[in-house]
XYZ file of C-alpha atoms in Angstrom:
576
model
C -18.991 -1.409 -23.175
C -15.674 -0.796 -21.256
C -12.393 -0.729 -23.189
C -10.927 -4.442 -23.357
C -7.792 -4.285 -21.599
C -4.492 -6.239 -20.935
C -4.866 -6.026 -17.389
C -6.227 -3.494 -14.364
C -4.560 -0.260 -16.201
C -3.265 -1.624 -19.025
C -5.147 -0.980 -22.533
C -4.765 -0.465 -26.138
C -2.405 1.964 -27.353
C -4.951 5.346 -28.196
C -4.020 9.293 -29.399
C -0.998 10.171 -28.794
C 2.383 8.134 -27.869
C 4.028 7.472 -24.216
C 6.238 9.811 -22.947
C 9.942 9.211 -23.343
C 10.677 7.866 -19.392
C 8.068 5.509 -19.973
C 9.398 4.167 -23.638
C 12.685 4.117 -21.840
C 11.834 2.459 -18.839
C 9.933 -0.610 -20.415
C 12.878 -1.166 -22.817
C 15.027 -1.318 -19.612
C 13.030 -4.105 -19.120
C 12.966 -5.895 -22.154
C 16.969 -5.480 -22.502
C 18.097 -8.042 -19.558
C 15.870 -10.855 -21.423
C 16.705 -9.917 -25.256
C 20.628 -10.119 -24.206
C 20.461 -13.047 -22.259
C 17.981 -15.124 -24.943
C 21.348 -14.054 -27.280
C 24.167 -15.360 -24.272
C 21.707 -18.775 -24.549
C 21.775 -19.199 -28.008
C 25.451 -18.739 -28.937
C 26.745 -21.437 -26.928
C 23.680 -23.652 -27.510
C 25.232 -23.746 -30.991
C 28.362 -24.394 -30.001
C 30.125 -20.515 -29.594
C 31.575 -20.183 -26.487
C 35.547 -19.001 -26.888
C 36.041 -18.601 -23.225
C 35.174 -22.227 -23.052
C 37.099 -23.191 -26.567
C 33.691 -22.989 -28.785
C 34.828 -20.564 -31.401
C 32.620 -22.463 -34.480
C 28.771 -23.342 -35.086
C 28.258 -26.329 -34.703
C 25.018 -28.740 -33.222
C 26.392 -31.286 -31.035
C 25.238 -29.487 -27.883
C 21.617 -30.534 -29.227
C 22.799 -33.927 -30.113
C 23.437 -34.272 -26.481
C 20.780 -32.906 -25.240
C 18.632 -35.316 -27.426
C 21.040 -38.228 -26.146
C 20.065 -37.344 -22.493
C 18.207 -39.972 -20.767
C 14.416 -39.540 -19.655
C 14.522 -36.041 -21.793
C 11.169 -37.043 -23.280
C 9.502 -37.291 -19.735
C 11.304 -34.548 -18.833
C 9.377 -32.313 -21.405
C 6.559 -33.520 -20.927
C 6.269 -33.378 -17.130
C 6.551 -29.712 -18.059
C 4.149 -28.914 -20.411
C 2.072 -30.715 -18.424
C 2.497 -28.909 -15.395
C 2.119 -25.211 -17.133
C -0.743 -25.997 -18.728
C -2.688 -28.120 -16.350
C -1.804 -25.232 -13.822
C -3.281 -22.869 -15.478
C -6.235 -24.507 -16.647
C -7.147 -25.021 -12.811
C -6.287 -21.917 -12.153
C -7.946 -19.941 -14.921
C -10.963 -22.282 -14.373
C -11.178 -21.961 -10.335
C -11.063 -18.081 -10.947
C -13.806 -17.708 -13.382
C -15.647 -20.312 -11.434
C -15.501 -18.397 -8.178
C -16.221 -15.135 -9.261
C -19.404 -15.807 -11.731
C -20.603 -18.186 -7.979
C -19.763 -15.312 -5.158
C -19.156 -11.513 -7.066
C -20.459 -8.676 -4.713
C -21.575 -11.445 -2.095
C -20.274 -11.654 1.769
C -18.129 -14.927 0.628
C -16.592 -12.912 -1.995
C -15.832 -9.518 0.387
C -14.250 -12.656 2.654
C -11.968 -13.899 0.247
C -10.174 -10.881 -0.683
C -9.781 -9.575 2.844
C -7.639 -13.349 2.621
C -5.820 -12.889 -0.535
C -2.904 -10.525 0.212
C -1.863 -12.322 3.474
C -1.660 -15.695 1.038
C -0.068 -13.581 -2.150
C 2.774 -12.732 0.735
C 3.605 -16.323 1.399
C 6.632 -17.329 -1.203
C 6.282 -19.671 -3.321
C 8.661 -22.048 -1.767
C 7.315 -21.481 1.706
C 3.993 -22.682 0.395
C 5.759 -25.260 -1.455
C 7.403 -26.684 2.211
C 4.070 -26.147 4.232
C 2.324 -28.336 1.350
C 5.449 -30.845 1.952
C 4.586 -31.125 5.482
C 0.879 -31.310 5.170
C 0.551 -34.492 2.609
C 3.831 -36.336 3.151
C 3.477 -39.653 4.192
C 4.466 -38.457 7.729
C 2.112 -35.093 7.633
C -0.521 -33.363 9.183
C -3.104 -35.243 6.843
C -2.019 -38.851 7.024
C -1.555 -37.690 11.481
C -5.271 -36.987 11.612
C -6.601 -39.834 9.912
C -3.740 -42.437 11.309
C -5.872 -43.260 14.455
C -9.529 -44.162 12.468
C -7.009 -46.282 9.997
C -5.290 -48.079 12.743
C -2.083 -46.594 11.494
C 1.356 -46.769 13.856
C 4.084 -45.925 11.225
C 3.744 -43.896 8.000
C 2.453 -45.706 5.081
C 4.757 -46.325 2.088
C 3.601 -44.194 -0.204
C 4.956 -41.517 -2.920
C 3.378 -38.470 -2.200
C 5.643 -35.674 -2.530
C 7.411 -36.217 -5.573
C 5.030 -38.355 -7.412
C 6.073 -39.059 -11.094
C 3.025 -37.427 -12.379
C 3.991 -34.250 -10.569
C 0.663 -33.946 -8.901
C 1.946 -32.535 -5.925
C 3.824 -29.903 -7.767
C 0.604 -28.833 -9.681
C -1.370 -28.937 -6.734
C 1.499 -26.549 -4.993
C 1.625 -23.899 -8.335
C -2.585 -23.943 -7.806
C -2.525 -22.879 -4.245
C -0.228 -19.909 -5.137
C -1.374 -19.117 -8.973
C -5.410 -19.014 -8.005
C -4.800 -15.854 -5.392
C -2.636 -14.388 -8.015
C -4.948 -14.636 -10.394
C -8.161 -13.827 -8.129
C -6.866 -10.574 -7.275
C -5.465 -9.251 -10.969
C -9.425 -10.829 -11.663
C -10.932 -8.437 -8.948
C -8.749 -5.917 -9.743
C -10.070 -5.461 -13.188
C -13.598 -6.650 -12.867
C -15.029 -2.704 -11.932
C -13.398 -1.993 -15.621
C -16.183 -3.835 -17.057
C -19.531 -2.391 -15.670
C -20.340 -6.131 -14.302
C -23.448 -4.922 -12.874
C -25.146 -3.524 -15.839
C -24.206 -6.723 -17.739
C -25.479 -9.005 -14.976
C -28.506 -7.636 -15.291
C -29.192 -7.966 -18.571
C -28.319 -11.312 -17.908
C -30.996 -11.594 -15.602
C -32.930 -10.387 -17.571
C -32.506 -12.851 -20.254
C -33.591 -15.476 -17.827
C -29.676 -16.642 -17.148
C -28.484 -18.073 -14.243
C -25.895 -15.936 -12.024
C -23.215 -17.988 -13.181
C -23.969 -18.817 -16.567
C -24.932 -14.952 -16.889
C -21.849 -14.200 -15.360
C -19.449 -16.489 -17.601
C -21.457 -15.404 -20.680
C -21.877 -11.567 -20.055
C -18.864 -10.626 -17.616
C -16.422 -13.247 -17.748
C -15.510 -12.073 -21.995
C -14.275 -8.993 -20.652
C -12.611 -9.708 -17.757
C -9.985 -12.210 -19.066
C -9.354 -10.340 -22.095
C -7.791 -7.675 -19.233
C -5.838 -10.608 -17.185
C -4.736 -12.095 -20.132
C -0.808 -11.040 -19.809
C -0.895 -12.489 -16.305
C -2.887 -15.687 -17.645
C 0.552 -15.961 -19.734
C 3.019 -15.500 -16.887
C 1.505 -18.188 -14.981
C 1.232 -20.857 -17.837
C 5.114 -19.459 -18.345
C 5.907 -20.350 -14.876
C 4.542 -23.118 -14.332
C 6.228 -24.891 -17.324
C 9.699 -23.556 -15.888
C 9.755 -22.927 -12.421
C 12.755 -24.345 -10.347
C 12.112 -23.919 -6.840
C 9.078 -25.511 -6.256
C 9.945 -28.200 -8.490
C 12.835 -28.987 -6.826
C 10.450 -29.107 -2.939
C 7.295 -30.982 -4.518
C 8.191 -32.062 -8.199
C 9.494 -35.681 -9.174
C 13.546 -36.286 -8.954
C 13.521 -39.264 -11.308
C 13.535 -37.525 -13.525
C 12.812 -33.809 -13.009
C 11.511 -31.210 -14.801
C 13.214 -29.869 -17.483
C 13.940 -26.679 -15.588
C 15.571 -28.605 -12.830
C 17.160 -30.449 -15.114
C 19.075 -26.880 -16.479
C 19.975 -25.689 -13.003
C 21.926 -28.702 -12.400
C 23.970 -28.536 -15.865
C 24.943 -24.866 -15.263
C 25.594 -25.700 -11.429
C 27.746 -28.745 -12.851
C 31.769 -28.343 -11.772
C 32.463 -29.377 -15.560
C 32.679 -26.634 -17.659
C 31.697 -28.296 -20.802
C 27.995 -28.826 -19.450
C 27.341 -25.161 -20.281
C 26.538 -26.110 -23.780
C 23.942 -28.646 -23.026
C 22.184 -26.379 -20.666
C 22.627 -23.659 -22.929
C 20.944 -25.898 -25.666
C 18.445 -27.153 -23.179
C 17.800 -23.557 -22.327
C 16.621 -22.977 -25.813
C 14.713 -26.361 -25.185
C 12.911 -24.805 -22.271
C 11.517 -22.275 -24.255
C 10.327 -23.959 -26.708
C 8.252 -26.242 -24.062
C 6.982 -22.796 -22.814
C 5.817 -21.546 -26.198
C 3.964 -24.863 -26.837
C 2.038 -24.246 -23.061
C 0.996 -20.474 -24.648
C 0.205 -21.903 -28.046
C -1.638 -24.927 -26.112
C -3.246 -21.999 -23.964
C -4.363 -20.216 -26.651
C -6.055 -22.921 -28.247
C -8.159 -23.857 -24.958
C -8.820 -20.117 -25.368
C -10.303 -20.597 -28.770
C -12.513 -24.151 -27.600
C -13.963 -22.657 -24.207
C -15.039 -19.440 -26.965
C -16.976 -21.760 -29.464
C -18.493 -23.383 -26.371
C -19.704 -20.608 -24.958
C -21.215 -19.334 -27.835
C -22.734 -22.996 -28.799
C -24.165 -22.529 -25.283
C -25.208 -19.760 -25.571
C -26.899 -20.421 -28.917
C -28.709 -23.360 -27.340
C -31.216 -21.661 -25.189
C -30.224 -22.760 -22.045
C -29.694 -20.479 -19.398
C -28.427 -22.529 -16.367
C -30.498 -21.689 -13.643
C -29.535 -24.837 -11.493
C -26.101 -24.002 -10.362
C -26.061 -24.819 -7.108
C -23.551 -27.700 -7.669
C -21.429 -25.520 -9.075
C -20.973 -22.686 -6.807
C -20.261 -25.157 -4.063
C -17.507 -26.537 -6.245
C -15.985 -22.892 -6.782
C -16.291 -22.283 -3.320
C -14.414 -25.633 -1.936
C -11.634 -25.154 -4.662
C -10.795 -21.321 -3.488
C -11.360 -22.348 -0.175
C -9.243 -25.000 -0.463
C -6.446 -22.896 -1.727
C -6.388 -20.861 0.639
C -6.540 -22.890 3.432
C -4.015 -25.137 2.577
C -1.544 -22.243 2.083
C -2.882 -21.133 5.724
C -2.354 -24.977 7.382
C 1.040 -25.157 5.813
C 2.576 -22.296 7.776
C 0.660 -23.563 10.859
C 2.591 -26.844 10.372
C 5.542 -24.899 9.596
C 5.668 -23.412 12.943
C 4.939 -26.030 14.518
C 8.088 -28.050 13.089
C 10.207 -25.312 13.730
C 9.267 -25.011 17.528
C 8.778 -29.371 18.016
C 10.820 -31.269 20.213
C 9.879 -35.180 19.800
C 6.917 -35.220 17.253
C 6.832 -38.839 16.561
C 4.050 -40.238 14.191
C 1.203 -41.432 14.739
C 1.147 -38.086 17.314
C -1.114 -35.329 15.775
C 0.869 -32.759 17.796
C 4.401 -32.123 19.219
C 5.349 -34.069 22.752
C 7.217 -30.991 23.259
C 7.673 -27.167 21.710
C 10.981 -25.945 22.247
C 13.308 -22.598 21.018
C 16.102 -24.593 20.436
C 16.187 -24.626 16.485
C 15.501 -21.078 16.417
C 18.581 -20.506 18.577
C 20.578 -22.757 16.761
C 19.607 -21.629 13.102
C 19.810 -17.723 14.354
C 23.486 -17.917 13.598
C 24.032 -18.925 10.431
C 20.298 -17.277 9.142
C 21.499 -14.135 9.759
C 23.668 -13.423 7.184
C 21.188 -14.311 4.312
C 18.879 -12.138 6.350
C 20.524 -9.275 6.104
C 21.060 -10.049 2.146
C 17.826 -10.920 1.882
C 16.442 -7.263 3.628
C 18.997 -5.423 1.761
C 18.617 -7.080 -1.672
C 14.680 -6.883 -1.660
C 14.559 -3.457 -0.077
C 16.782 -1.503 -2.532
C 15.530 -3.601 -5.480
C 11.399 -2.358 -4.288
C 12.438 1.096 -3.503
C 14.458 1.500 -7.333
C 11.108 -0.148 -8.824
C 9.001 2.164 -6.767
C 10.795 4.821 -8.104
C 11.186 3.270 -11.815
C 7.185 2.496 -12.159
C 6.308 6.282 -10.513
C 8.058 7.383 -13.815
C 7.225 5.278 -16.127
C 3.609 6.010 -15.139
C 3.630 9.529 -14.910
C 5.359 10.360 -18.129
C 2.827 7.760 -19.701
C -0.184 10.163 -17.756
C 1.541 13.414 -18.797
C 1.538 12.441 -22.899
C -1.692 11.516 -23.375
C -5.636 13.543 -23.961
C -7.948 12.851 -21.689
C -9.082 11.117 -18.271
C -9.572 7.285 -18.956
C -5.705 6.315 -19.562
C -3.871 2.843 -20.291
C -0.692 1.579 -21.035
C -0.469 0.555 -23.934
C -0.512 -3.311 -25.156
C 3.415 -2.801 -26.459
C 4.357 -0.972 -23.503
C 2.467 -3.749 -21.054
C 4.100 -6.253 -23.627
C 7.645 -5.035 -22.949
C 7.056 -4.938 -19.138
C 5.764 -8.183 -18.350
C 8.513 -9.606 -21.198
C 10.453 -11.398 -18.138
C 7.240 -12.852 -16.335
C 6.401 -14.714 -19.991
C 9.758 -15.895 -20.788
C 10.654 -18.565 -18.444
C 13.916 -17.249 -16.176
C 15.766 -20.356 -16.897
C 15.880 -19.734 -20.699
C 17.456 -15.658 -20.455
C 19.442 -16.014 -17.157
C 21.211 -18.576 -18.172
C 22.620 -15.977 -21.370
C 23.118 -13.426 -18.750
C 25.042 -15.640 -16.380
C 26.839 -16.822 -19.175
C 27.483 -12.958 -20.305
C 29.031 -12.050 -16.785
C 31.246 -14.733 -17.254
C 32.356 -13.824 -20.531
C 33.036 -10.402 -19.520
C 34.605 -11.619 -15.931
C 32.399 -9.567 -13.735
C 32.478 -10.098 -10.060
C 29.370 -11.212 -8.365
C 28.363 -8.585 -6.394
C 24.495 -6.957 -4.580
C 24.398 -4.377 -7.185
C 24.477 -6.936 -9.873
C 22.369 -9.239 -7.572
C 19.654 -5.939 -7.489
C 19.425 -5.342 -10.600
C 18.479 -8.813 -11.794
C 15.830 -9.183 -9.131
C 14.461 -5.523 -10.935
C 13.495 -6.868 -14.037
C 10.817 -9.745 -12.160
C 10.386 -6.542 -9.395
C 9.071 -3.918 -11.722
C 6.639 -6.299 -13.255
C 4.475 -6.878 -10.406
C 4.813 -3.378 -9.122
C 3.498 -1.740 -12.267
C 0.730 -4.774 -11.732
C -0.195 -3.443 -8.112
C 0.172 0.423 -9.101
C -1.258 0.995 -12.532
C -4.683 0.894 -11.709
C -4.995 3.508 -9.074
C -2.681 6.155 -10.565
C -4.594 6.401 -13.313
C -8.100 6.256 -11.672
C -6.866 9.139 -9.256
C -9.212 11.967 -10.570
C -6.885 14.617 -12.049
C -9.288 17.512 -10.966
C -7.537 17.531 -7.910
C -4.030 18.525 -9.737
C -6.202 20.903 -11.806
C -6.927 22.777 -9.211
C -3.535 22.957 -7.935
C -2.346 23.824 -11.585
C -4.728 26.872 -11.005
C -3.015 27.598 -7.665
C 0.390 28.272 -9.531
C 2.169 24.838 -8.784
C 4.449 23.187 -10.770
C 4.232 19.586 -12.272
C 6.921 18.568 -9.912
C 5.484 20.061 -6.772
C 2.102 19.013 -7.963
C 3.326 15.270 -7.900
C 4.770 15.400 -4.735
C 2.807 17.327 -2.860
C -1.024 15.592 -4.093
C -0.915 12.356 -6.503
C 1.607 11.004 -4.091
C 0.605 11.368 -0.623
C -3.294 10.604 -1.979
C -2.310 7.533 -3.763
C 0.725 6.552 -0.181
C -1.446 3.301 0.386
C -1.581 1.976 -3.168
C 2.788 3.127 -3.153
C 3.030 1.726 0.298
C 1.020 -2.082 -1.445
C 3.123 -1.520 -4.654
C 6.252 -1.386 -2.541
C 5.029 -4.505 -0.369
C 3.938 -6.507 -3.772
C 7.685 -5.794 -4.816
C 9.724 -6.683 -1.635
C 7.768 -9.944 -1.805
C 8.387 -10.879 -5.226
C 12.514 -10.167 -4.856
C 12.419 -12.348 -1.163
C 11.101 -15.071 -3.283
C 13.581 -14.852 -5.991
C 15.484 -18.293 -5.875
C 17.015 -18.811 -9.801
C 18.037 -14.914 -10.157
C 20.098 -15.291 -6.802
C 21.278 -18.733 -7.569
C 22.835 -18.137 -11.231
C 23.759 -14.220 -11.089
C 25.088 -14.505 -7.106
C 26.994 -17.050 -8.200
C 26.379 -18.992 -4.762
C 28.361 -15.632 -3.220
C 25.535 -13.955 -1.668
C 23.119 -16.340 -0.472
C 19.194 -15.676 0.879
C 16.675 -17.048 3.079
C 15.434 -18.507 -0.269
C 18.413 -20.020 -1.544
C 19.335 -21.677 2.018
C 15.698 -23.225 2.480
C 15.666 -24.959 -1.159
C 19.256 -25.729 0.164
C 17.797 -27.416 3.196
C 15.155 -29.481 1.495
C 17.510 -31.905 0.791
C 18.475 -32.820 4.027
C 15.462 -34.424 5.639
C 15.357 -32.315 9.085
C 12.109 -30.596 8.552
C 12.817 -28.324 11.740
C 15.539 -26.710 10.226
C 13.731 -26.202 7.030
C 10.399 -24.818 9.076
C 12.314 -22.311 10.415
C 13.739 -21.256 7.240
C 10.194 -21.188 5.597
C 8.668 -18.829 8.026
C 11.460 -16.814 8.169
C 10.936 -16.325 4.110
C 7.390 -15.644 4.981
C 8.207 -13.299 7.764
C 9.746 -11.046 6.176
C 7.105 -9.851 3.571
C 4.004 -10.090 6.352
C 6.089 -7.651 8.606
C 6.440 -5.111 5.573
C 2.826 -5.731 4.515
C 1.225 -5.253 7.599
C 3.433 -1.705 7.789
C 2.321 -0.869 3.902
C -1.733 -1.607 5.847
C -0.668 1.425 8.349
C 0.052 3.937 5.555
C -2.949 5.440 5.393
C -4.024 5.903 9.073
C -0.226 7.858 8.591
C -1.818 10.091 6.040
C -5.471 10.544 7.046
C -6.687 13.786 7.576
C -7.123 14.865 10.647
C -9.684 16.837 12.595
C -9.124 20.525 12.022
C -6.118 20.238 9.634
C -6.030 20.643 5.595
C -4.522 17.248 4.619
């Protein structure tokens, strides 16, 4: 049996402790989201001097409880975390018990990093554009329905947030698909399979009883981060999710954003509200946890071995497929709305494609560009840098060859992806303003670090520690140094896992919208911040051509992470 795991290199604490840059580094972590869960809960209870709260007191709860629609609020987002992951979760299981080690299954991840570098609000528009009552969808079927104007119906922005769930799937599944993949080698799923087969089970009811167990157990941080984010996101919400009324998130961001001062306390309170709504998706989770365990094991207890899952498989395979495709189709309509001229409905394509917008929106894109380049650049490079460290002195302190993070350490570290932003950046933006610091990119970096480093430890764990240290033996026995050893073989044999690790991170701070909103303080805006911007103002041209420019920017710098290792191969002749 293969250690149980937190996820792909990440395991239970065993012999001796980390080293001190990796203790050090994962509390650097944890620190931005410890202080700002204390700048929340001060003024949530009323402190505040800068704004004239200087005693305890509960009326910014009593508000918050006055509010109107608070109730459907809250519930909108527990709804939306957990029925997001659910489908998620489920899809993933689903799809690799059906397709593991097939053709389909090679397919699909070829697939998933070109979807994982689509934003989440780029989706989130392409989505818009494909199932609005004007879109793609309701084009193609317009002529069989007899259809001449769009039909009056509330699609995007439904009150039962349906389009905002469907949006988080499309993103989450991929997300969750690769950490799956990623992990699934850890648990020997051949040898269990066929026993399995053995047995008499079916692939996937083999699969879900022998394999499944094991891999979830490793993915089940991430599994947390998504239910987390889907119970708080902002940006998405604010493109797909219901405006009367919002999410609860949304509902924050436009408190703090409020020119009246006083508002601070109700967000602050509502901040603390927000994570309670999150802790009742994980506690929610982990009772769905606990239920699909006793029916497995009442399944498995019953002698049935599901050989006849044909239906199933083709379910698996239509959900991923679907996924994916409609992340694909939404960036095809994208670019097509950026580059229409007069695309009147019931027309499934433009009269006309034209450069026009592109010209016109060059100008005032190219300042949150250049912010957006600099800002996700520096903040990938430092992470880069940070999780090389953290890594290594982890590697360096421990006995042996098969070597984890620990659960505390991977606890610390993915801290910010299971508290929802809105709840600690609220107490941080509320710190900077207490201690009158200017907005400024340095600040701006180092917030997007703490949801950077996350992911990049994510993408990089798992091949530094299955590099095979043999190879630094031998240099050892050559006479060279740690240092020199590090640079010289871990890190140019492991430059395409870096060069992925540093793609994974430039992605994830492009798509930062709340960090840049509330700690930029509106000073240094993004191609992230301006599209959300845009949403509201109904010219979907405009907003195309800020959604592929978001999406641009992290398929340029992951098709230059793919060219890494042709950089580095060996060639004829030559000792590498």
């Amino acid at each position: 049996m293969a250690r149980t795991s937190a996820g792909p290199g990440i395991g239970t604490a065993a012999g001796r402790g980390s080293g001190p840059v990796a203790i050090g580094v994962a509390l650097l972590l944890a620190a931005p989201v410890v202080v700002g869960l204390l700048g929340v809960l001060l003024p949530a209870f009323g402190f505040l001097p800068a704004l004239g709260g200087s005693s305890a007191t509960t009326a910014p709860f009593r508000a918050l409880f006055a509010e109107p629609a608070l109730a459907a609020s809250v519930t909108l987002s527990f709804a939306t975390g957990l029925a997001t992951t659910l489908m998620s979760v489920g899809a993933t299981a689903l799809f690799l018990a059906s397709f593991s080690g097939t053709r389909t299954f090679a397919l699909v991840q070829r697939l998933l990093s070109p979807v994982l570098s689509v934003p989440h609000a780029a989706a989130a528009f392409g989505l818009a554009f494909l199932i609005a009552p004007s879109g793609l969808f309701m084009r193609a079927v317009a002529g069989p329905f007899g259809l001449d104007r769009p039909p009056d119906l509330l699609i995007v922005g439904d009150p039962w947030g349906l389009a905002l769930m469907s949006g988080l799937v499309a993103k989450e599944l991929p997300f969750l698909l690769l950490v799956a993949i990623a992990a699934l080698p850890q648990v020997d799923p051949e040898r269990r399979m066929m026993v399995a087969r053995s047995l008499g089970y079916g692939r996937v009811a083999g699969f879900l009883t022998c394999v499944w167990p094991g891999v979830y157990r490793q993915i089940r941080l991430p599994v947390l981060a998504v239910a987390a984010y889907g119970s708080s996101v902002v940006d998405v919400a604010l493109i797909l999710g219901p405006s009367l009324p919002p999410t609860l998130a949304v509902r924050l961001v436009r408190w703090m954003s409020d020119p009246d001062l006083s508002f601070r306390f109700l967000a602050s309170a509502g901040a603390i509200l927000q994570l309670g709504v999150t802790l009742a998706v994980v506690a929610a989770w982990l009772a769905v946890e606990r239920a699909a365990g006793m029916a497995m094991a009442i399944l498995g207890n019953s002698g049935r071995r599901g050989q006849a899952d044909g239906a199933v498989r083709f379910a698996a395979a239509g959900i991923v497929g679907l996924a994916l495709s409609t992340v694909g189709a939404g960036l095809v309509v994208l670019a097509l709305w950026s580059a229409a001229g007069l695309w009147q409905f019931p027309d499934l394509l433009p009269a006309k494609l034209s450069g026009t917008t592109w010209l016109r929106a060059w100008s005032s894109a190219s300042g949150p560009l250049i912010t957006t380049l600099a800002v996700a650049a520096t903040s990938a490079l430092i992470a880069l840098v940070l999780v090389v460290a953290l890594l290594e002195s982890h590697r360096r302190s421990q006995r042996g060859d098969d070597i984890r993070l620990p659960r505390v350490m991977a606890g610390l570290i993915y801290l910010p992806l299971v508290v929802p932003q809105v709840a600690f950046l609220f107490g941080l933006q509320i710190l900077v303003l207490s201690l009158r610091a200017e907005a400024s990119l340095s600040l701006l970096v180092a917030t997007h670090l703490v949801f950077v480093v996350p992911y990049v430890t994510l993408a990089l764990a798992a091949p530094w520690y299955a590099l095979d240290p043999r190879y630094e033996r031998v240099a050892a026995g050559l006479g060279t140094s740690r240092l020199r050893s590090l640079l010289r073989v871990r890190l140019p044999m492991l430059a395409a896992a870096l060069a992925t690790a540093f793609a994974v991170g430039f992605s994830v701070s492009v798509g930062q919208y709340l960090p840049t909103l509330l700690i930029g303080a509106g000073r240094f805006p993004t191609i992230t911040t301006e599209a959300v911007a845009l949403s509201s103002g109904g010219n979907p041209r405009i907003v195309g051509t800020y959604a592929l420019l978001q999406t641009l920017l992290p398929t340029i710098v992951f098709i230059l992470a793919g060219s890494v290792p042709m950089v580095f191969a060996t060639k004829p002749g030559r000792a590498t």
